[in-house]
Coordinates of N, CA and C in Angstrom, one line a residue:
M705 N 46.9 -38.3 41.0 CA 46.6 -39.7 41.5 C 47.9 -40.2 42.1
A706 N 47.8 -40.7 43.3 CA 48.9 -41.3 44.0 C 49.5 -42.5 43.3
E707 N 50.8 -42.6 43.3 CA 51.4 -43.8 42.7 C 51.4 -44.9 43.7
P708 N 51.1 -46.1 43.2 CA 51.1 -47.3 44.1 C 52.4 -47.6 44.7
T709 N 52.4 -48.1 46.0 CA 53.7 -48.5 46.6 C 53.6 -50.0 46.9
S710 N 52.6 -50.7 46.4 CA 52.4 -52.1 46.6 C 51.7 -52.7 45.4
E711 N 52.0 -54.0 45.1 CA 51.3 -54.7 44.1 C 49.9 -55.1 44.6
L712 N 49.7 -55.0 45.8 CA 48.3 -55.4 46.4 C 47.4 -54.1 46.3
A713 N 46.3 -54.2 45.6 CA 45.4 -53.2 45.6 C 44.8 -53.0 47.0
I714 N 44.5 -54.1 47.7 CA 44.0 -54.1 49.1 C 44.7 -55.1 49.9
D715 N 45.1 -54.8 51.1 CA 45.7 -55.7 52.0 C 45.1 -55.4 53.4
A716 N 44.2 -56.3 53.8 CA 43.4 -56.2 55.0 C 43.8 -57.3 56.0
S717 N 44.0 -56.9 57.2 CA 44.4 -57.9 58.3 C 43.6 -57.7 59.5
G718 N 42.7 -58.7 59.9 CA 42.0 -58.6 61.1 C 41.0 -57.4 61.3
V719 N 40.5 -57.0 60.2 CA 39.6 -55.8 60.2 C 38.3 -56.1 60.9
A720 N 38.0 -55.3 61.9 CA 36.8 -55.4 62.7 C 36.2 -54.0 62.8
R721 N 34.9 -54.0 63.0 CA 34.1 -52.8 63.2 C 32.9 -53.0 64.0
R722 N 32.7 -52.1 65.0 CA 31.5 -52.2 65.8 C 30.8 -50.9 65.8
F723 N 29.5 -51.0 66.0 CA 28.6 -49.8 66.1 C 28.0 -50.0 67.5
G724 N 28.4 -49.2 68.5 CA 27.9 -49.4 69.8 C 28.5 -50.7 70.4
T725 N 27.6 -51.6 70.8 CA 28.1 -52.8 71.3 C 28.0 -54.0 70.3
R726 N 27.5 -53.6 69.1 CA 27.3 -54.7 68.1 C 28.5 -54.7 67.1
W727 N 29.1 -55.9 67.0 CA 30.2 -56.1 66.1 C 29.6 -56.5 64.7
V728 N 29.9 -55.6 63.7 CA 29.5 -55.9 62.4 C 30.5 -56.7 61.6
L729 N 31.8 -56.4 61.8 CA 32.9 -57.1 61.2 C 33.7 -57.7 62.4
R730 N 34.2 -58.9 62.3 CA 34.8 -59.6 63.4 C 36.2 -60.1 63.0
G731 N 37.0 -59.4 62.3 CA 38.3 -59.8 62.0 C 38.5 -60.4 60.6
V732 N 38.3 -59.5 59.6 CA 38.4 -59.9 58.2 C 39.8 -59.7 57.7
T733 N 40.4 -60.8 57.1 CA 41.7 -60.7 56.5 C 41.5 -61.1 55.0
M734 N 41.9 -60.3 54.1 CA 41.8 -60.6 52.7 C 42.8 -59.7 51.9
Q735 N 43.1 -60.2 50.7 CA 44.0 -59.4 49.8 C 43.4 -59.4 48.4
V736 N 43.5 -58.3 47.8 CA 43.1 -58.1 46.4 C 44.3 -57.6 45.6
R737 N 44.7 -58.3 44.5 CA 45.9 -57.9 43.8 C 45.5 -57.0 42.6
A738 N 46.4 -56.2 42.2 CA 46.2 -55.4 41.0 C 45.9 -56.4 39.8
G739 N 44.9 -56.0 39.0 CA 44.5 -56.8 37.9 C 43.5 -57.9 38.3
E740 N 42.8 -57.7 39.4 CA 41.8 -58.7 39.9 C 40.5 -58.0 40.2
A741 N 39.4 -58.7 39.9 CA 38.1 -58.3 40.3 C 37.5 -59.3 41.2
V742 N 37.1 -58.9 42.4 CA 36.7 -59.8 43.5 C 35.2 -59.4 43.9
G743 N 34.4 -60.4 43.9 CA 33.0 -60.2 44.3 C 32.9 -60.4 45.8
L744 N 32.2 -59.6 46.5 CA 32.0 -59.7 47.9 C 30.5 -60.1 48.2
L745 N 30.3 -61.3 48.7 CA 29.0 -61.8 48.8 C 28.7 -62.0 50.3
G746 N 27.4 -62.2 50.6 CA 26.9 -62.4 51.9 C 25.5 -62.0 52.1
A747 N 24.9 -62.5 53.2 CA 23.5 -62.1 53.5 C 23.4 -60.7 53.9
N748 N 22.2 -60.1 54.0 CA 22.0 -58.8 54.5 C 22.5 -58.8 55.9
G749 N 23.3 -57.7 56.3 CA 23.8 -57.6 57.6 C 25.1 -58.3 57.9
S750 N 25.7 -58.9 56.8 CA 26.9 -59.6 57.0 C 28.2 -58.8 57.1
G751 N 28.0 -57.5 56.7 CA 29.1 -56.5 56.8 C 29.8 -56.1 55.5
K752 N 29.2 -56.5 54.4 CA 29.8 -56.2 53.1 C 30.0 -54.7 52.9
S753 N 28.9 -54.0 53.1 CA 29.0 -52.5 52.8 C 29.9 -51.8 53.8
T754 N 29.9 -52.3 55.0 CA 30.8 -51.7 56.1 C 32.2 -51.9 55.7
L755 N 32.6 -53.1 55.2 CA 33.9 -53.4 54.8 C 34.3 -52.5 53.6
L756 N 33.4 -52.4 52.7 CA 33.7 -51.6 51.5 C 34.0 -50.1 52.0
R757 N 33.2 -49.6 52.9 CA 33.4 -48.3 53.4 C 34.7 -48.1 54.1
I758 N 35.1 -49.1 54.8 CA 36.5 -49.0 55.4 C 37.5 -48.9 54.4
F759 N 37.5 -49.8 53.4 CA 38.5 -49.7 52.3 C 38.4 -48.3 51.6
G760 N 37.2 -47.7 51.6 CA 37.1 -46.4 50.9 C 37.3 -45.2 51.8
T761 N 37.8 -45.4 53.0 CA 38.1 -44.4 54.0 C 36.9 -43.7 54.6
L762 N 35.7 -44.2 54.4 CA 34.5 -43.6 54.9 C 34.2 -44.0 56.3
L763 N 34.8 -45.1 56.8 CA 34.7 -45.6 58.1 C 36.1 -46.0 58.6
R764 N 36.3 -45.8 59.9 CA 37.6 -46.3 60.5 C 37.3 -47.7 61.0
P765 N 38.3 -48.6 60.9 CA 38.1 -49.9 61.6 C 38.3 -49.8 63.1
S766 N 37.5 -50.6 63.8 CA 37.6 -50.6 65.3 C 38.8 -51.4 65.7
A767 N 39.3 -52.3 64.8 CA 40.5 -53.0 65.1 C 41.0 -53.5 63.7
G768 N 42.3 -53.9 63.7 CA 42.9 -54.4 62.5 C 43.4 -53.3 61.6
T769 N 44.0 -53.7 60.5 CA 44.5 -52.7 59.6 C 44.1 -53.0 58.1
A770 N 44.1 -52.0 57.3 CA 43.8 -52.1 55.9 C 44.6 -51.1 55.1
S771 N 45.1 -51.5 54.0 CA 45.9 -50.5 53.1 C 45.4 -50.7 51.7
V772 N 45.5 -49.6 50.9 CA 45.2 -49.6 49.5 C 46.4 -49.2 48.7
Y773 N 46.9 -50.1 47.9 CA 48.2 -49.8 47.2 C 49.3 -49.4 48.1
G774 N 49.4 -50.0 49.3 CA 50.4 -49.7 50.3 C 50.2 -48.5 51.2
C775 N 49.1 -47.8 51.0 CA 48.7 -46.7 51.8 C 47.7 -47.1 52.9
D776 N 48.0 -46.8 54.1 CA 47.0 -47.2 55.2 C 45.8 -46.3 55.1
V777 N 44.6 -47.0 55.3 CA 43.3 -46.3 55.0 C 43.0 -45.3 56.1
V778 N 43.7 -45.3 57.3 CA 43.5 -44.4 58.3 C 44.6 -43.3 58.3
R779 N 45.9 -43.7 58.3 CA 47.0 -42.8 58.4 C 47.2 -42.0 57.1
S780 N 46.9 -42.6 56.0 CA 47.1 -42.0 54.7 C 45.8 -41.9 53.9
A781 N 44.7 -41.5 54.5 CA 43.4 -41.5 53.9 C 43.3 -40.7 52.7
D782 N 44.0 -39.5 52.7 CA 43.9 -38.7 51.5 C 44.6 -39.3 50.3
R783 N 45.7 -40.0 50.5 CA 46.4 -40.7 49.4 C 45.5 -41.8 48.9
V784 N 44.9 -42.5 49.8 CA 44.0 -43.6 49.4 C 42.9 -43.1 48.5
R785 N 42.2 -42.0 48.9 CA 41.1 -41.5 48.2 C 41.5 -41.1 46.7
G786 N 42.8 -40.7 46.6 CA 43.3 -40.4 45.2 C 43.4 -41.5 44.3
T787 N 43.3 -42.8 44.8 CA 43.5 -43.9 43.9 C 42.2 -44.6 43.6
L788 N 41.1 -44.3 44.3 CA 39.9 -45.1 44.1 C 38.6 -44.4 43.7
G789 N 37.7 -45.2 43.2 CA 36.4 -44.7 42.8 C 35.4 -45.5 43.6
F790 N 34.5 -44.8 44.4 CA 33.6 -45.4 45.3 C 32.2 -45.2 44.7
L791 N 31.5 -46.3 44.5 CA 30.1 -46.2 44.1 C 29.2 -46.8 45.2
A792 N 28.5 -45.9 45.9 CA 27.7 -46.3 47.0 C 26.3 -46.9 46.5
H793 N 25.6 -47.6 47.3 CA 24.3 -48.1 47.0 C 23.4 -47.0 46.6
S794 N 23.4 -45.9 47.4 CA 22.6 -44.7 47.1 C 23.5 -43.8 46.2
P795 N 22.9 -43.3 45.1 CA 23.7 -42.5 44.1 C 24.2 -41.2 44.7
G796 N 23.5 -40.5 45.7 CA 24.0 -39.3 46.3 C 24.2 -38.2 45.3
L797 N 23.2 -38.0 44.5 CA 23.3 -36.9 43.5 C 22.5 -35.7 44.0
Y798 N 22.6 -34.5 43.3 CA 21.9 -33.3 43.6 C 20.7 -33.2 42.7
D799 N 19.5 -33.4 43.2 CA 18.3 -33.5 42.4 C 18.0 -32.3 41.6
D800 N 18.3 -31.1 42.2 CA 18.0 -29.8 41.6 C 19.0 -29.4 40.5
L801 N 20.1 -30.2 40.4 CA 21.1 -29.9 39.3 C 20.9 -30.8 38.1
T802 N 21.4 -30.3 37.0 CA 21.3 -31.2 35.8 C 22.4 -32.2 35.9
A803 N 22.4 -33.2 35.0 CA 23.5 -34.1 34.9 C 24.8 -33.4 34.7
R804 N 24.9 -32.5 33.8 CA 26.1 -31.7 33.5 C 26.6 -31.0 34.7
E805 N 25.7 -30.4 35.5 CA 26.0 -29.6 36.7 C 26.5 -30.5 37.8
N806 N 25.9 -31.7 37.9 CA 26.4 -32.6 38.9 C 27.8 -33.0 38.6
L807 N 28.2 -33.3 37.4 CA 29.5 -33.7 37.0 C 30.5 -32.5 37.1
R808 N 30.0 -31.3 36.8 CA 30.9 -30.1 37.0 C 31.3 -29.9 38.4
F809 N 30.3 -30.1 39.3 CA 30.5 -29.9 40.7 C 31.5 -31.0 41.2
A810 N 31.3 -32.3 40.7 CA 32.2 -33.3 41.1 C 33.6 -33.1 40.6
A811 N 33.8 -32.5 39.4 CA 35.1 -32.2 38.9 C 35.8 -31.1 39.8
A812 N 35.0 -30.1 40.2 CA 35.6 -29.1 41.1 C 36.1 -29.7 42.4
M813 N 35.4 -30.7 42.9 CA 35.8 -31.3 44.2 C 37.0 -32.2 44.0
L814 N 37.4 -32.5 42.8 CA 38.6 -33.3 42.6 C 39.9 -32.4 42.6
G815 N 39.8 -31.1 43.0 CA 41.0 -30.3 43.2 C 41.3 -29.4 42.1
N816 N 40.2 -28.9 41.4 CA 40.5 -28.0 40.3 C 40.0 -26.6 40.6
G817 N 40.0 -26.2 41.9 CA 39.6 -24.9 42.3 C 38.1 -24.7 42.4
D818 N 37.6 -23.6 42.0 CA 36.1 -23.3 42.2 C 35.4 -24.1 41.1
A819 N 34.1 -24.1 41.3 CA 33.2 -25.0 40.4 C 33.4 -24.6 38.9
D820 N 33.4 -23.3 38.6 CA 33.5 -22.9 37.2 C 34.8 -23.3 36.6
A821 N 35.9 -23.0 37.4 CA 37.2 -23.4 36.9 C 37.3 -24.9 36.7
G822 N 36.8 -25.7 37.7 CA 36.9 -27.1 37.5 C 36.1 -27.6 36.3
A823 N 35.0 -27.0 36.0 CA 34.2 -27.4 34.9 C 35.0 -27.1 33.6
D824 N 35.7 -25.9 33.5 CA 36.4 -25.6 32.3 C 37.6 -26.5 32.1
V825 N 38.3 -26.8 33.2 CA 39.4 -27.7 33.0 C 39.0 -29.1 32.6
R826 N 37.9 -29.6 33.0 CA 37.5 -31.0 32.8 C 36.3 -31.1 31.8
A827 N 36.1 -30.1 31.0 CA 35.0 -30.1 30.1 C 35.0 -31.3 29.2
T828 N 36.1 -31.7 28.7 CA 36.2 -32.8 27.8 C 36.0 -34.1 28.6
D829 N 36.6 -34.2 29.8 CA 36.4 -35.4 30.6 C 34.9 -35.6 30.9
I830 N 34.2 -34.5 31.3 CA 32.8 -34.5 31.6 C 32.0 -35.0 30.4
A831 N 32.3 -34.5 29.3 CA 31.5 -35.0 28.1 C 31.8 -36.5 27.8
D832 N 33.1 -36.9 28.0 CA 33.5 -38.3 27.7 C 32.8 -39.2 28.7
V833 N 32.8 -38.9 30.0 CA 32.2 -39.9 30.9 C 30.7 -39.9 30.8
R834 N 30.1 -38.8 30.4 CA 28.6 -38.7 30.2 C 28.3 -39.6 29.0
A835 N 29.1 -39.5 27.9 CA 28.9 -40.4 26.8 C 29.1 -41.9 27.1
R836 N 30.1 -42.1 27.9 CA 30.5 -43.5 28.3 C 29.3 -44.2 28.9
V837 N 28.5 -43.5 29.7 CA 27.4 -44.2 30.4 C 26.1 -44.0 29.7
G838 N 26.1 -43.4 28.5 CA 24.9 -43.2 27.7 C 24.0 -42.1 28.1
L839 N 24.5 -41.1 28.6 CA 23.6 -40.0 29.1 C 23.9 -38.6 28.4
S840 N 24.5 -38.7 27.2 CA 24.7 -37.5 26.5 C 23.4 -36.7 26.2
H841 N 22.4 -37.5 25.9 CA 21.1 -36.9 25.5 C 20.4 -36.2 26.7
A842 N 20.9 -36.5 28.0 CA 20.2 -36.0 29.2 C 21.1 -35.0 29.9
A843 N 22.1 -34.4 29.2 CA 23.1 -33.6 29.9 C 22.4 -32.4 30.6
D844 N 21.4 -31.8 30.1 CA 20.8 -30.6 30.7 C 19.4 -30.9 31.3
E845 N 19.2 -32.2 31.6 CA 18.0 -32.5 32.4 C 18.3 -32.6 33.9
R846 N 17.3 -32.1 34.7 CA 17.5 -32.1 36.1 C 17.4 -33.6 36.6
V847 N 18.2 -33.9 37.6 CA 18.2 -35.3 38.1 C 16.9 -35.7 38.7
R848 N 16.2 -34.7 39.2 CA 14.9 -35.1 39.9 C 13.9 -35.8 38.9
G849 N 14.1 -35.6 37.6 CA 13.3 -36.3 36.6 C 13.9 -37.6 36.1
F850 N 15.1 -38.0 36.6 CA 15.7 -39.2 36.1 C 15.0 -40.5 36.7
S851 N 15.1 -41.6 36.0 CA 14.7 -42.9 36.5 C 15.9 -43.4 37.4
A852 N 15.6 -44.4 38.2 CA 16.6 -45.0 39.1 C 17.8 -45.4 38.3
G853 N 17.6 -46.0 37.1 CA 18.7 -46.5 36.3 C 19.5 -45.4 35.8
M854 N 18.9 -44.2 35.4 CA 19.7 -43.1 34.9 C 20.5 -42.5 36.1
E855 N 19.9 -42.5 37.2 CA 20.7 -42.0 38.4 C 21.9 -42.8 38.6
R856 N 21.8 -44.1 38.5 CA 22.9 -45.0 38.7 C 24.0 -44.8 37.6
R857 N 23.6 -44.6 36.4 CA 24.5 -44.3 35.3 C 25.3 -43.0 35.6
L858 N 24.6 -42.0 36.1 CA 25.2 -40.7 36.4 C 26.2 -40.8 37.5
A859 N 25.8 -41.6 38.5 CA 26.8 -41.9 39.6 C 28.0 -42.6 39.1
V860 N 27.9 -43.5 38.2 CA 29.0 -44.2 37.6 C 29.9 -43.2 36.8
A861 N 29.2 -42.3 36.1 CA 30.0 -41.3 35.4 C 30.8 -40.4 36.3
R862 N 30.2 -40.0 37.4 CA 30.9 -39.2 38.4 C 32.1 -39.9 38.9
M863 N 32.0 -41.2 39.2 CA 33.1 -42.0 39.7 C 34.2 -42.1 38.7
L864 N 33.9 -42.2 37.4 CA 34.9 -42.3 36.4 C 35.7 -41.0 36.2
L865 N 35.2 -39.9 36.6 CA 35.9 -38.6 36.4 C 37.3 -38.7 37.0
A866 N 37.4 -39.4 38.1 CA 38.6 -39.4 38.9 C 39.7 -40.3 38.3
K867 N 39.3 -41.1 37.2 CA 40.2 -42.1 36.6 C 40.7 -43.0 37.7
P868 N 39.9 -43.6 38.4 CA 40.3 -44.4 39.6 C 41.1 -45.7 39.2
R869 N 42.0 -46.1 40.1 CA 42.8 -47.3 39.9 C 42.1 -48.5 40.6
L870 N 41.4 -48.2 41.7 CA 40.6 -49.2 42.4 C 39.1 -48.8 42.4
L871 N 38.3 -49.7 42.0 CA 36.8 -49.5 42.0 C 36.3 -50.3 43.2
L872 N 35.5 -49.5 44.1 CA 34.8 -50.1 45.2 C 33.3 -49.9 44.9
L873 N 32.6 -51.0 44.6 CA 31.3 -50.9 44.0 C 30.3 -51.6 44.9
D874 N 29.3 -50.9 45.4 CA 28.3 -51.4 46.3 C 27.0 -51.7 45.5
E875 N 26.8 -52.9 45.2 CA 25.6 -53.4 44.4 C 25.5 -52.5 43.1
P876 N 26.5 -52.5 42.3 CA 26.5 -51.6 41.1 C 25.4 -51.9 40.1
Y877 N 24.9 -53.1 40.1 CA 23.9 -53.5 39.1 C 22.5 -53.1 39.4
S878 N 22.3 -52.6 40.6 CA 20.9 -52.3 41.1 C 20.3 -51.2 40.1
N879 N 19.1 -51.5 39.8 CA 18.2 -50.6 39.0 C 18.7 -50.4 37.5
L880 N 19.6 -51.2 37.1 CA 20.1 -51.2 35.7 C 19.3 -52.2 34.8
D881 N 19.1 -51.7 33.6 CA 18.5 -52.6 32.6 C 19.6 -53.5 32.0
A882 N 19.2 -54.3 31.0 CA 20.2 -55.2 30.4 C 21.4 -54.5 29.8
D883 N 21.1 -53.3 29.1 CA 22.2 -52.6 28.6 C 23.1 -52.0 29.7
G884 N 22.5 -51.5 30.7 CA 23.2 -50.9 31.8 C 24.1 -52.0 32.5
I885 N 23.5 -53.2 32.7 CA 24.3 -54.3 33.3 C 25.5 -54.6 32.4
A886 N 25.4 -54.7 31.1 CA 26.5 -54.9 30.2 C 27.5 -53.8 30.3
L887 N 27.1 -52.5 30.4 CA 27.9 -51.4 30.5 C 28.7 -51.5 31.8
M888 N 28.1 -51.8 33.0 CA 28.8 -51.9 34.2 C 29.8 -53.0 34.2
S889 N 29.5 -54.1 33.6 CA 30.5 -55.2 33.5 C 31.7 -54.8 32.7
D890 N 31.4 -54.0 31.6 CA 32.5 -53.6 30.7 C 33.4 -52.6 31.5
I891 N 32.8 -51.7 32.3 CA 33.6 -50.8 33.0 C 34.6 -51.5 34.0
I892 N 34.0 -52.5 34.7 CA 34.8 -53.3 35.6 C 35.9 -54.0 34.9
A893 N 35.6 -54.6 33.8 CA 36.5 -55.4 33.0 C 37.7 -54.5 32.5
Q894 N 37.3 -53.4 32.0 CA 38.3 -52.4 31.4 C 39.3 -52.0 32.5
A895 N 38.7 -51.7 33.7 CA 39.6 -51.2 34.8 C 40.6 -52.3 35.2
V896 N 40.1 -53.5 35.3 CA 41.0 -54.6 35.7 C 42.0 -54.9 34.6
H897 N 41.6 -54.9 33.3 CA 42.5 -55.1 32.2 C 43.6 -54.1 32.1
A898 N 43.3 -52.9 32.6 CA 44.3 -51.8 32.6 C 45.3 -51.9 33.8
G899 N 45.1 -52.9 34.6 CA 46.0 -53.1 35.8 C 45.4 -52.6 37.1
G900 N 44.2 -52.1 37.0 CA 43.5 -51.7 38.3 C 42.9 -52.9 39.0
A901 N 41.9 -52.7 39.8 CA 41.3 -53.7 40.6 C 39.9 -53.3 40.9
A902 N 39.1 -54.3 41.3 CA 37.7 -53.9 41.7 C 37.2 -54.9 42.8
V903 N 36.5 -54.3 43.7 CA 35.8 -55.1 44.8 C 34.3 -54.8 44.6
V904 N 33.5 -55.8 44.3 CA 32.1 -55.6 43.9 C 31.2 -56.3 44.9
V905 N 30.5 -55.5 45.7 CA 29.4 -56.0 46.6 C 28.2 -56.5 45.8
L906 N 27.8 -57.7 46.0 CA 26.7 -58.3 45.1 C 25.7 -58.9 46.0
H907 N 24.4 -58.6 45.6 CA 23.3 -59.3 46.2 C 23.1 -60.7 45.5
E908 N 23.3 -60.7 44.2 CA 23.3 -61.9 43.4 C 24.5 -61.9 42.6
L909 N 25.1 -63.1 42.4 CA 26.3 -63.3 41.7 C 26.2 -63.2 40.2
A910 N 25.0 -63.5 39.7 CA 24.8 -63.7 38.2 C 25.3 -62.5 37.3
P911 N 24.9 -61.3 37.6 CA 25.3 -60.2 36.7 C 26.8 -60.1 36.5
A912 N 27.6 -60.4 37.5 CA 29.0 -60.2 37.4 C 29.8 -61.5 37.2
A913 N 29.1 -62.6 37.1 CA 29.8 -63.9 37.1 C 30.9 -64.1 36.1
G914 N 30.7 -63.5 34.9 CA 31.7 -63.6 33.8 C 32.9 -62.8 33.9
I915 N 32.9 -61.8 34.9 CA 34.1 -60.9 34.9 C 34.9 -61.0 36.2
L916 N 34.4 -61.8 37.2 CA 35.0 -61.9 38.5 C 36.1 -62.9 38.4
D917 N 37.2 -62.6 39.1 CA 38.3 -63.6 39.2 C 38.0 -64.6 40.3
R918 N 37.3 -64.1 41.4 CA 37.0 -64.9 42.5 C 36.0 -64.2 43.4
T919 N 35.5 -64.9 44.4 CA 34.5 -64.3 45.3 C 35.0 -64.5 46.8
V920 N 34.6 -63.6 47.6 CA 34.8 -63.7 49.1 C 33.4 -63.6 49.7
T921 N 33.1 -64.5 50.6 CA 31.8 -64.5 51.2 C 31.9 -64.2 52.7
L922 N 31.2 -63.2 53.2 CA 31.1 -62.8 54.6 C 30.0 -63.5 55.3
R923 N 30.3 -64.1 56.4 CA 29.2 -64.7 57.3 C 29.4 -64.2 58.7
D924 N 28.4 -63.6 59.2 CA 28.5 -63.0 60.6 C 29.7 -62.2 60.8
G925 N 30.1 -61.4 59.8 CA 31.2 -60.4 59.9 C 32.6 -61.0 59.7
R926 N 32.6 -62.3 59.3 CA 33.9 -63.0 59.0 C 34.0 -63.4 57.6
A927 N 35.2 -63.4 57.0 CA 35.4 -63.9 55.6 C 35.7 -65.3 55.6

């Protein structure tokens, strides 16, 4: 994991993004400090997910700059990826693999060599994150048989494998029951309490209201 070079988890200035001729973001400037959880609100199409993907190095800004713990999201994308956990709105799991196999593959992709070696090195971590999200009982079940809530929990477990310092969460409460909502809030709170940070895209504020330090609202691509 890359060491931080700034107290700011996120420092964004004038971030803009267009797709073709349509501007989705029109110059967003915001900062998120270590130890802070920030909710990102706005109507559908306001640019919330696009901004999150820029912070996560999945999209390049068309204009402006953004850095994560002092590392530019374009010039130092690899270092940025080493500090964060990204939870997309879609879980992005492999349906034909079991929960255990999905996590073993994710572990291998974190830089532990081939899939088998990665699984061996991170066997304890895999068991720990699976238990953390309440899926120990489903370790050897194929994901195709999971409910939407179980898929969300497994995606969270995969994110936690990297021990991220910054959480970028796109509607993380979607498809979760009351226990899952409490679990998600606890994960965010623990990350922030440990000196990390979180940016949480929300359709509704209520599930995360008790753990957010503040909110940022996007309107027509502007904060």
